[in-house]
mmCIF file of C-alpha atoms and ligand atoms in Angstrom:
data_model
loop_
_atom_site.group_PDB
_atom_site.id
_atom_site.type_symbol
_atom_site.label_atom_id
_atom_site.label_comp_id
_atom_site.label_asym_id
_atom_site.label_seq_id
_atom_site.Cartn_x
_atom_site.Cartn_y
_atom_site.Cartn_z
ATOM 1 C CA UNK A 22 9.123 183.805 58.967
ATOM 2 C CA UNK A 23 11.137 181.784 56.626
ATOM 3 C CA UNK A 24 10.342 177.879 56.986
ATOM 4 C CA UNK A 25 14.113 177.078 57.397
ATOM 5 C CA UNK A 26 14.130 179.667 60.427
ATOM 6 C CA UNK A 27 11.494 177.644 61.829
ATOM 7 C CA UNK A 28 12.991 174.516 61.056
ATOM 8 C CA UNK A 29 16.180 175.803 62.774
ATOM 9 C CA UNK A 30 14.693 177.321 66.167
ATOM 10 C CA UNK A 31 12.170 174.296 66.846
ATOM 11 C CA UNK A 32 15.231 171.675 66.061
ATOM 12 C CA UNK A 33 17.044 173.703 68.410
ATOM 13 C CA UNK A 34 14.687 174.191 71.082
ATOM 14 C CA UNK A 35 14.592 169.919 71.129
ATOM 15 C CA UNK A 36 18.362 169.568 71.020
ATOM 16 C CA UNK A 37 18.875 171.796 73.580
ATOM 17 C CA UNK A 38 15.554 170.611 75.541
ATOM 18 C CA UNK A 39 16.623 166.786 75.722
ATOM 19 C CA UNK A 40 20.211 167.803 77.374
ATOM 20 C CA UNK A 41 19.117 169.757 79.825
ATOM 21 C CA UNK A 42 16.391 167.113 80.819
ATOM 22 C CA UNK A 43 19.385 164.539 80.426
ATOM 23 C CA UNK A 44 21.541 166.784 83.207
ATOM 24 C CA UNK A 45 18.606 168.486 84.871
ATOM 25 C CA UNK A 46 19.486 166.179 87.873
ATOM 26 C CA UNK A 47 22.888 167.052 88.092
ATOM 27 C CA UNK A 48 22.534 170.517 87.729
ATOM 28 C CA UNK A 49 20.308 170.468 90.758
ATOM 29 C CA UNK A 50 23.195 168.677 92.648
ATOM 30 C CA UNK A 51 24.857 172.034 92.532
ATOM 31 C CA UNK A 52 21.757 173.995 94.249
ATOM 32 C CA UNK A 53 20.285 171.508 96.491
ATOM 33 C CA UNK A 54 21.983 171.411 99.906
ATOM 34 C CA UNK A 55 20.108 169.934 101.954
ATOM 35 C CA UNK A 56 20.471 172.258 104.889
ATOM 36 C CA UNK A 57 16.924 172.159 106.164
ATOM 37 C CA UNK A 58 17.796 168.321 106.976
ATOM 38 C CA UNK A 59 21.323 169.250 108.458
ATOM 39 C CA UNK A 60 21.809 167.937 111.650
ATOM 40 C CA UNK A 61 23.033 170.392 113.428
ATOM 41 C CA UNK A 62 25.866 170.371 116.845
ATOM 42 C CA UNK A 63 22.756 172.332 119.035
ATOM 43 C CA UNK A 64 20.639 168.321 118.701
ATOM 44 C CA UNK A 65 23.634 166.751 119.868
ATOM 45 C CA UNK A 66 25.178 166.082 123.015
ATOM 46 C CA UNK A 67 28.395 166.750 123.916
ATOM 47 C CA UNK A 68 30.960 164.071 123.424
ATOM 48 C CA UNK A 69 31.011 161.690 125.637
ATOM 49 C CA UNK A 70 28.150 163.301 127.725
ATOM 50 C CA UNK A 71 25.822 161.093 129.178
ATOM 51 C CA UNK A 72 22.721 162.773 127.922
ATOM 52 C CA UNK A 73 22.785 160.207 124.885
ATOM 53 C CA UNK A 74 21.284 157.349 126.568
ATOM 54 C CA UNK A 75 18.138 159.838 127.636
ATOM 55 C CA UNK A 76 17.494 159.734 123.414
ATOM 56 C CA UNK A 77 15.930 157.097 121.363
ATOM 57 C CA UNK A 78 17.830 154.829 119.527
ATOM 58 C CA UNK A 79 16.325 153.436 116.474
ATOM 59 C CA UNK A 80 18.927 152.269 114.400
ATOM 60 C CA UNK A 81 20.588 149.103 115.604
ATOM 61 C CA UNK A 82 24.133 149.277 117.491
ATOM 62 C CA UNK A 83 25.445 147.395 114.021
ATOM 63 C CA UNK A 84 29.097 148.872 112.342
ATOM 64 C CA UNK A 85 29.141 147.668 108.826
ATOM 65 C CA UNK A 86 32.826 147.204 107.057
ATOM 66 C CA UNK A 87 34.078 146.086 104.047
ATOM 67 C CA UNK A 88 37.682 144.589 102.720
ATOM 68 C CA UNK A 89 38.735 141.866 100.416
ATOM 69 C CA UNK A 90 39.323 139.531 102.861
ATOM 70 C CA UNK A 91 39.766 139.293 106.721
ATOM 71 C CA UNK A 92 43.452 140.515 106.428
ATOM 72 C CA UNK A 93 43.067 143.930 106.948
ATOM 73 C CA UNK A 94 45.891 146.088 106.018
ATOM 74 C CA UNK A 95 48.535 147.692 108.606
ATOM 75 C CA UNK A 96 47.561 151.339 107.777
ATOM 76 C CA UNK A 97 43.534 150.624 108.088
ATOM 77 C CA UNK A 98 43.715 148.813 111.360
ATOM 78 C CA UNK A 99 44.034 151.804 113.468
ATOM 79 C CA UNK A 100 41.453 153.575 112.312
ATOM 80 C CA UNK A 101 39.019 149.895 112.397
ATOM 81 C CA UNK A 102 40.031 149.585 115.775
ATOM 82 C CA UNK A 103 39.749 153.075 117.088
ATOM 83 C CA UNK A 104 35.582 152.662 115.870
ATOM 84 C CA UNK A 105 35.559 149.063 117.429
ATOM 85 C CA UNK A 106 37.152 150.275 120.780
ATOM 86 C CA UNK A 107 34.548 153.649 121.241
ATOM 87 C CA UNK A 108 31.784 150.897 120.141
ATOM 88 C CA UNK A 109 32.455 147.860 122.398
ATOM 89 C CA UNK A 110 28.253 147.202 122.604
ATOM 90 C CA UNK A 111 27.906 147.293 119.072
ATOM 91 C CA UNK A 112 27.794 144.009 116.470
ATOM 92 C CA UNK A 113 30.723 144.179 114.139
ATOM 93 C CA UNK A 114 30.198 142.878 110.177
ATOM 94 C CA UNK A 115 33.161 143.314 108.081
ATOM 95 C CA UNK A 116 32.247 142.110 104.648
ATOM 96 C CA UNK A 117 34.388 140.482 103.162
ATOM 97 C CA UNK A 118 34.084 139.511 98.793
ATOM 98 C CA UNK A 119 33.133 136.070 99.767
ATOM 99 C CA UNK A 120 30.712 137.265 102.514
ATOM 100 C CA UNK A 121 29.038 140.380 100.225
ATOM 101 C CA UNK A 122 28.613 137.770 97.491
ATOM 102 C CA UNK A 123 26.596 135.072 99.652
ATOM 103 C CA UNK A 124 24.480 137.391 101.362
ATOM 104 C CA UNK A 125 23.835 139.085 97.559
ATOM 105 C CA UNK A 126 22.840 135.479 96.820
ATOM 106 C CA UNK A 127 20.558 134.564 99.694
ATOM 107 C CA UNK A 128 18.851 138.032 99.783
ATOM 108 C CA UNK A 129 18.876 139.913 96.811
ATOM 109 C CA UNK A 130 18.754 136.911 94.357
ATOM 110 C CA UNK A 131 17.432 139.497 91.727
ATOM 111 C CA UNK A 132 20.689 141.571 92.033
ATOM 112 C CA UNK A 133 23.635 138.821 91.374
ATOM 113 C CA UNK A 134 24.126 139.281 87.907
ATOM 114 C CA UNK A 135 24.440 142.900 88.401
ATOM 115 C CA UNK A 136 26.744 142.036 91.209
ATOM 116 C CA UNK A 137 28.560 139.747 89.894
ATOM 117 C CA UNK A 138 28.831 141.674 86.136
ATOM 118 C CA UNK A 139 30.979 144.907 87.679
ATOM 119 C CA UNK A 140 33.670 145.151 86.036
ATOM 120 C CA UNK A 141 35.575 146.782 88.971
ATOM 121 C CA UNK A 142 35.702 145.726 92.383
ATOM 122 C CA UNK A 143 34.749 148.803 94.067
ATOM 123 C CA UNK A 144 31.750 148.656 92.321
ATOM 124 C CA UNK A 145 30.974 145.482 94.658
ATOM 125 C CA UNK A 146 32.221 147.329 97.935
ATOM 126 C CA UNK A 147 30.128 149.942 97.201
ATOM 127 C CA UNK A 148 26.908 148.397 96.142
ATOM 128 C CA UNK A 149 26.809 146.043 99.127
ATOM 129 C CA UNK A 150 26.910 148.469 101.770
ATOM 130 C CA UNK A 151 23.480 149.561 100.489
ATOM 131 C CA UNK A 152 22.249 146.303 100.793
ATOM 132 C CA UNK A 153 23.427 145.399 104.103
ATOM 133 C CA UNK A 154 21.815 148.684 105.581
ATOM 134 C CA UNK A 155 18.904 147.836 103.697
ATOM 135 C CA UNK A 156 18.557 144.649 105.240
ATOM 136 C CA UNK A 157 20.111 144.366 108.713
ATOM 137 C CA UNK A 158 20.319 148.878 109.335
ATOM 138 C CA UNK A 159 22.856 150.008 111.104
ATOM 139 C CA UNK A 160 26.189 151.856 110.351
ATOM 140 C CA UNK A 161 28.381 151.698 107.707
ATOM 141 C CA UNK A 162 31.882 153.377 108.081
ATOM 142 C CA UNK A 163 34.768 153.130 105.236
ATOM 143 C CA UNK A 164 37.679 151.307 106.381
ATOM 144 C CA UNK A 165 39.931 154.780 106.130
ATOM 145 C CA UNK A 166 37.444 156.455 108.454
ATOM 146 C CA UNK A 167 38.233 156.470 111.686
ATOM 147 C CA UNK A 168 35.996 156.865 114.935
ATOM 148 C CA UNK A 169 36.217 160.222 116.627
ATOM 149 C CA UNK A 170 33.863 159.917 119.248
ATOM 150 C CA UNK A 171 30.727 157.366 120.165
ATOM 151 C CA UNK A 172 27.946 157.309 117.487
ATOM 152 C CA UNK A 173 25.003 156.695 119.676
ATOM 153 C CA UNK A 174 23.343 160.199 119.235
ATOM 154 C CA UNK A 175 23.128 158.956 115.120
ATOM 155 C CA UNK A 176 21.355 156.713 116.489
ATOM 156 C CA UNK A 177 18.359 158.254 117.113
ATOM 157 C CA UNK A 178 17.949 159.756 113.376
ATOM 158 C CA UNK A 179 16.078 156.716 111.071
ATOM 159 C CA UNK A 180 18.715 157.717 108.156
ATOM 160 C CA UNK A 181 21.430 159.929 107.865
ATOM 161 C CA UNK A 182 24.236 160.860 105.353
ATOM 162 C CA UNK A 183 27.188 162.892 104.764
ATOM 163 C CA UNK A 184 27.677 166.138 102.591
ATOM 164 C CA UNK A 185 30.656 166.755 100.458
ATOM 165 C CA UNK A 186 31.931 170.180 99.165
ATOM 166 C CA UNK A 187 31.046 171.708 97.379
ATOM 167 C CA UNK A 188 28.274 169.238 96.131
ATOM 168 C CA UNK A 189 26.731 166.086 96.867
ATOM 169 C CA UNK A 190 26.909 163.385 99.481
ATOM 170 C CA UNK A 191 29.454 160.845 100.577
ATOM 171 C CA UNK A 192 28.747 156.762 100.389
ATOM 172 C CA UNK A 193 32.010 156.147 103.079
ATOM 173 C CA UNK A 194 29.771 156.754 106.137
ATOM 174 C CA UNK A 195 26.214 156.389 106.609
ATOM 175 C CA UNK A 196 23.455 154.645 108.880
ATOM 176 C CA UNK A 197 19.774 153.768 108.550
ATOM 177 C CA UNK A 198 17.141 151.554 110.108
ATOM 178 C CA UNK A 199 16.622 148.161 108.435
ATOM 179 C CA UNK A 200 14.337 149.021 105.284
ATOM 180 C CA UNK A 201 14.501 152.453 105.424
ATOM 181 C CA UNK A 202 13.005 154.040 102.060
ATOM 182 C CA UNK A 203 15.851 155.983 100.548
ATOM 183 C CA UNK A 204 18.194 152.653 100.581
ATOM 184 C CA UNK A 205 15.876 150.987 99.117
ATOM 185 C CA UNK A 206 15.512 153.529 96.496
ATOM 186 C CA UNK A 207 19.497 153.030 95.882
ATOM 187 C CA UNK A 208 19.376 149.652 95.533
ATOM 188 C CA UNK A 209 16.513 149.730 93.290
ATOM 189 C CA UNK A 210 18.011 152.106 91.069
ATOM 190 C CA UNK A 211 21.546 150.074 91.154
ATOM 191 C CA UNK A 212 20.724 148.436 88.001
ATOM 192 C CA UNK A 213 19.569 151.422 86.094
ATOM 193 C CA UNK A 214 22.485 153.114 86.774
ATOM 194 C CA UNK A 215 24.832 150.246 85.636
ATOM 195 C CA UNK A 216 26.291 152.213 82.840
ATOM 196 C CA UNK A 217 29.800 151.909 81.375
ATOM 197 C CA UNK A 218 31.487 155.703 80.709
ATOM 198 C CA UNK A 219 34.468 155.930 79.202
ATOM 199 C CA UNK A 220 36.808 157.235 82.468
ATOM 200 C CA UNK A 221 37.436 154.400 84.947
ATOM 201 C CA UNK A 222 36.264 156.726 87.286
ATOM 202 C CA UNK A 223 33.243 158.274 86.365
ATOM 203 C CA UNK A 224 31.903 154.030 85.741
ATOM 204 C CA UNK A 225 32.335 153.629 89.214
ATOM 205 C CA UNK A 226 31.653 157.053 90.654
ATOM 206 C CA UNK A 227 27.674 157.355 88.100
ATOM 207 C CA UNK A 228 27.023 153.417 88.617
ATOM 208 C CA UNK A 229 27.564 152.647 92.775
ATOM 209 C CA UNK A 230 29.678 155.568 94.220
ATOM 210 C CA UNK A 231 29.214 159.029 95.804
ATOM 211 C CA UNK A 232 27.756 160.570 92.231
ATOM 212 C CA UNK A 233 25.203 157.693 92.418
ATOM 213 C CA UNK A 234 23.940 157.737 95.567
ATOM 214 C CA UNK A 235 23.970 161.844 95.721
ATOM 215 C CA UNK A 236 21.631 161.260 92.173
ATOM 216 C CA UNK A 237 19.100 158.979 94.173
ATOM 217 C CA UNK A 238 19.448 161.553 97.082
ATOM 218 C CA UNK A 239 18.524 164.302 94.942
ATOM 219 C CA UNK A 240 15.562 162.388 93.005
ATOM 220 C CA UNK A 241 14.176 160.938 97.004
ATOM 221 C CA UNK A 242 14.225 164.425 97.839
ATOM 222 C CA UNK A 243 12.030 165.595 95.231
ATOM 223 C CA UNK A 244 9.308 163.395 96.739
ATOM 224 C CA UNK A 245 9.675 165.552 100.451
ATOM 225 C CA UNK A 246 10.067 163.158 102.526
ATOM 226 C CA UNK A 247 8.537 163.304 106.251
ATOM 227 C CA UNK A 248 8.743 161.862 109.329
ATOM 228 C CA UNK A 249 11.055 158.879 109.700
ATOM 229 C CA UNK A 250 11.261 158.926 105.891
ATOM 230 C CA UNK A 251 13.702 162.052 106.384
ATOM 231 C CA UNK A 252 17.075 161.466 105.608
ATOM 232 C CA UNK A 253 19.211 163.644 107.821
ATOM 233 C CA UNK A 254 22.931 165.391 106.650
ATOM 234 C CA UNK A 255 25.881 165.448 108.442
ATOM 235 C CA UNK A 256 27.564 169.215 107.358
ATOM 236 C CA UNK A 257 31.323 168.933 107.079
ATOM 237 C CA UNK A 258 31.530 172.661 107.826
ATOM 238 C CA UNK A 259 30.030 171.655 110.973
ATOM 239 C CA UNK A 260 32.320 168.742 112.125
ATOM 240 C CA UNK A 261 35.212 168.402 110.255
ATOM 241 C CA UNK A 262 38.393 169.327 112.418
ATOM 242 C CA UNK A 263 35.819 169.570 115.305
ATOM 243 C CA UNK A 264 36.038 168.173 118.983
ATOM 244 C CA UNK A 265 32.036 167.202 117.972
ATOM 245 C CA UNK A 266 32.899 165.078 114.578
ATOM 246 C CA UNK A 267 32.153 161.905 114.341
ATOM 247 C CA UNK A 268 35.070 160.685 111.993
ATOM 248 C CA UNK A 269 38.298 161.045 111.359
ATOM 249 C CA UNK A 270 39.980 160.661 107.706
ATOM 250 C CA UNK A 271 42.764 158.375 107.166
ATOM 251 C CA UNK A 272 44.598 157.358 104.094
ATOM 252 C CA UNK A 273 42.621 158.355 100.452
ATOM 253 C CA UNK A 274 40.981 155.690 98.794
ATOM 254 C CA UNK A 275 43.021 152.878 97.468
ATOM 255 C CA UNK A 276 41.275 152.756 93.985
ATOM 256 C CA UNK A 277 41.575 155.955 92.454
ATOM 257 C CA UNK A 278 43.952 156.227 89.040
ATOM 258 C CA UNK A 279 44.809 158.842 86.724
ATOM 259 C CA UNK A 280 41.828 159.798 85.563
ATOM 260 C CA UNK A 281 41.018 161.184 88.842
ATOM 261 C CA UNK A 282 43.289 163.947 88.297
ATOM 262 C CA UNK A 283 41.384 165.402 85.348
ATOM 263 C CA UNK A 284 38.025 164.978 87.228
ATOM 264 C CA UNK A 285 39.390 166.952 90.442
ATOM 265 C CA UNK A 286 40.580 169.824 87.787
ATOM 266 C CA UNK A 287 37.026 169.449 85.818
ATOM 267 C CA UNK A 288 35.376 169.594 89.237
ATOM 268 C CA UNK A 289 37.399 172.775 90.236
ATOM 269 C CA UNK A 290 36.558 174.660 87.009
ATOM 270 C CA UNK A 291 33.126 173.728 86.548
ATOM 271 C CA UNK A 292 31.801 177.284 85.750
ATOM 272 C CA UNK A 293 34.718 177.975 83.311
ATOM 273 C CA UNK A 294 33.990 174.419 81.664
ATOM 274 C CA UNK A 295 29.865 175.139 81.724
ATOM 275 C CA UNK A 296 31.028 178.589 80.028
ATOM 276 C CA UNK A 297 33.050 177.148 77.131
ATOM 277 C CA UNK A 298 30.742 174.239 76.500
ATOM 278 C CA UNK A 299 27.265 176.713 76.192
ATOM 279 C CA UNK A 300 30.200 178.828 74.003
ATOM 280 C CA UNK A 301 31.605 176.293 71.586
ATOM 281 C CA UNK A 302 27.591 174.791 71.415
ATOM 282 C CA UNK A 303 25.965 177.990 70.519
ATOM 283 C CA UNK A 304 29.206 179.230 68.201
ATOM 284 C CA UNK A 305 28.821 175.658 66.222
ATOM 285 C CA UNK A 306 24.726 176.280 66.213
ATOM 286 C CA UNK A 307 25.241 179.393 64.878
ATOM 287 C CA UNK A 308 27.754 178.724 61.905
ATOM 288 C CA UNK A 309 24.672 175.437 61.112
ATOM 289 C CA UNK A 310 22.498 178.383 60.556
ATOM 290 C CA UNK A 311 24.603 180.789 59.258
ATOM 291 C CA UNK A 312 25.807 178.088 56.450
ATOM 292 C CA UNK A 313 22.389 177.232 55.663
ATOM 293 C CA UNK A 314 21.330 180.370 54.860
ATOM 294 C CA UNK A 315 24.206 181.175 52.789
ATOM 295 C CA UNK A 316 23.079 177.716 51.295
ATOM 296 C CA UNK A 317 19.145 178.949 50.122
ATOM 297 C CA UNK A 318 20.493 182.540 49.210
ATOM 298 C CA UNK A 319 22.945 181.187 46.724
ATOM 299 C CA UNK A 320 20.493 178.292 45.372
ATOM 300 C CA UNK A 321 17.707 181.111 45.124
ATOM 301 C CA UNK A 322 20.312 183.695 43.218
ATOM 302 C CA UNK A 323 21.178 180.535 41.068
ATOM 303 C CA UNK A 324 24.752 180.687 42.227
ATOM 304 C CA UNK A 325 27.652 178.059 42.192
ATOM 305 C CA UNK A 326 27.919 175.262 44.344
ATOM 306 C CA UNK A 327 31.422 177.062 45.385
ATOM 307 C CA UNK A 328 29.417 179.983 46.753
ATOM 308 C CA UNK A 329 28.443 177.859 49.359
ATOM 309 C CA UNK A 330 32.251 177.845 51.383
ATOM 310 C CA UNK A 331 31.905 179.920 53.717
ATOM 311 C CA UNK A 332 34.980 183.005 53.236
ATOM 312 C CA UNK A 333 34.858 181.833 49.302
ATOM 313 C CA UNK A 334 34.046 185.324 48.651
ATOM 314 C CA UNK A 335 36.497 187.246 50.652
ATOM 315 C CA UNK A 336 39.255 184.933 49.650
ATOM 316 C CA UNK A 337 38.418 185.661 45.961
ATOM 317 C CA UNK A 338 38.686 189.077 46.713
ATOM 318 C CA UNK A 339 41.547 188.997 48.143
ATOM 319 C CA UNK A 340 43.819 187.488 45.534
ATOM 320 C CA UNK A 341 41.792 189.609 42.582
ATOM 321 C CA UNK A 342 43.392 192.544 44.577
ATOM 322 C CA UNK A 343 46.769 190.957 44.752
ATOM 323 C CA UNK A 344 46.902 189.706 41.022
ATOM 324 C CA UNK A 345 45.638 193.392 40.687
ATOM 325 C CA UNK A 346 48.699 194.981 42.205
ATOM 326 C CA UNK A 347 51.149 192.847 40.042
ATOM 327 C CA UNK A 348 49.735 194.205 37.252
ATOM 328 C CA UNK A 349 50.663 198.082 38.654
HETATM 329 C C1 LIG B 429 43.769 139.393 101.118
HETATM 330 O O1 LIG B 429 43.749 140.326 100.041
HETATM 331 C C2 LIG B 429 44.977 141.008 99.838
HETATM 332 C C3 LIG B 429 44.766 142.087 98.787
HETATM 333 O O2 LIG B 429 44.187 141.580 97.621
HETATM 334 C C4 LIG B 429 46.032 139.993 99.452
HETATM 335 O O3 LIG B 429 47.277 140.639 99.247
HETATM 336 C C5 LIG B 429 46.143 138.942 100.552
HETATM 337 O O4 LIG B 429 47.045 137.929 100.172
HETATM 338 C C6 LIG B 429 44.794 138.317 100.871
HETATM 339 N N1 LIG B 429 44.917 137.492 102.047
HETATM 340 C C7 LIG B 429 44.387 136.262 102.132
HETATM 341 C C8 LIG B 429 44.555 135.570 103.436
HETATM 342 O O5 LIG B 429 43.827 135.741 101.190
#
């Protein structure tokens, strides 16, 4: 083989080797469920049976929440009450920017400039409610969720999430017992993943939110877990629009802007977008390698630097033939 064929498939073979290791977690979001950790309606007890005090209860009766400040508004206060009246036994935390920022301080000293260096605030609301479960366990609910039924039978799983469709996990409800090893993962990786991207919402979504935590979910899971290490998955098919579920969804989340739009599209036509981008990548590779071998051929026939353009030929042709016809 030629040396500049070599040159061209090893070069290629790297290129093409780093991005896939670059995405190779994020293209394993879209095969890992998680189903064999699902937990499914047959563990549970009915709602509002009174089976569920029979069951263990490891994580602590805590509801973490988490707003500006204590004035929360009109349209969240029915769903914050609705969790607070099913949950009368249970401690209540809402954590407000002062509060997150002082317990940051007196806990997780190593994590305040991080903290205090996000440039948005959802960055902070997200990022604390890994620390608080972290430290004090319990479970943390989004202010627009509302409480469907009593959460004692989560209680008795040491960590549990919730799936989205048609990939990932959710960050806007969740529960563990205090220093359970997958939150500790998250906020160990919180720094790391303190990247700036160029859409609003891809910063917050990569560095604290749902993408993040769904990254660290994938990358915990490729250490199988066992035992009480297990992180368990709530299935939306399961629950949602269900007597059994848990939550209830209120209003969207108060942060999202424009760019939001084109993710949701993006998101939507994933396989069409994964098509054109191998396309234009492998049309642009090609045309590299086609142009450099144009390149040697000329340089080895002797010919013209203008040889070199691609279509100089054919265009040449094409006006000989013209100026050809003029002459007729
Ligand atoms: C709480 O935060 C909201 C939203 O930023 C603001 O409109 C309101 O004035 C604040 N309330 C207090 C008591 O600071």
């Amino acid at each position: 083989m030629r040396r500049g064929v070599i040159i061209f498939i090893v070069s290629t073979v790297i290129v093409l080797g780093f991005a896939v290791h670059n995405v190779w977690t994020l293209l394993s979001l879209l095969v890992v469920d998680g189903s064999e950790d699902a937990i499914s309606r047959a563990e549970l007890p009915a709602p509002y049976s009174g089976a569920i005090s029979e069951r263990p209860q490891l994580i602590p009766k805590i509801i973490h929440q988490t707003y500006v400040n204590e004035s929360i508004p009109e349209h969240w206060k029915g769903p914050q009450q609705s969790c607070l009246d099913l949950h009368p036994d249970y401690e209540y935390k809402l954590w407000t920017d002062k509060k997150a920022r002082e317990f940051i301080a007196a806990e997780y000293p190593w994590f305040l400039e991080t903290f205090d260096g996000y440039r948005f605030p959802i960055q902070r609301a997200d990022s604390i409610r890994y620390f608080v479960l972290h430290h004090f366990g319990g479970i943390y609910i989004d202010l627009d969720d509302g409480c469907n039924r009593s959460l004692d039978p989560l209680l008795a799983y040491p960590a549990w999430l919730r799936r989205t469709k048609p990939t990932g996990i959710s960050n806007d409800a969740m529960g563990a017992v205090p220093r359970h090893p997958f939150f500790l993962k998250a906020i160990d990786s919180l720094p790391e993943y303190n990247r700036r991207w160029i859409l609003p919402y891809i910063t917050v979504m990569a560095s604290t939110g749902p993408l993040f935590l769904s990254l660290i979910w994938i990358h915990y899971l490729n250490g199988s877990p066992e035992g009480d290490d297990r992180v368990r998955v709530l299935f939306p098919d399961e629950y949602n629009n269900h007597p059994w579920s848990f939550f209830t969804h209120h209003l969207g989340n108060s942060w999202h802007s424009n760019d939001v739009k084109l993710i949701f599209w993006m998101a939507q036509h994933w396989i069409l977008l994964t098509f054109l981008g191998f396309t234009v990548g492998l049309s642009l590779l090609f045309c590299i390698y086609s142009f450099c071998s144009r390149a040697r051929n000329s340089k080895t026939k002797g010919g013209a630097l203008y040889s070199r353009l691609p279509f100089y030929r054919r265009v040449s042709q094409k006006d000989i033939e013209l100026d050809d016809r003029h002459e007729v």
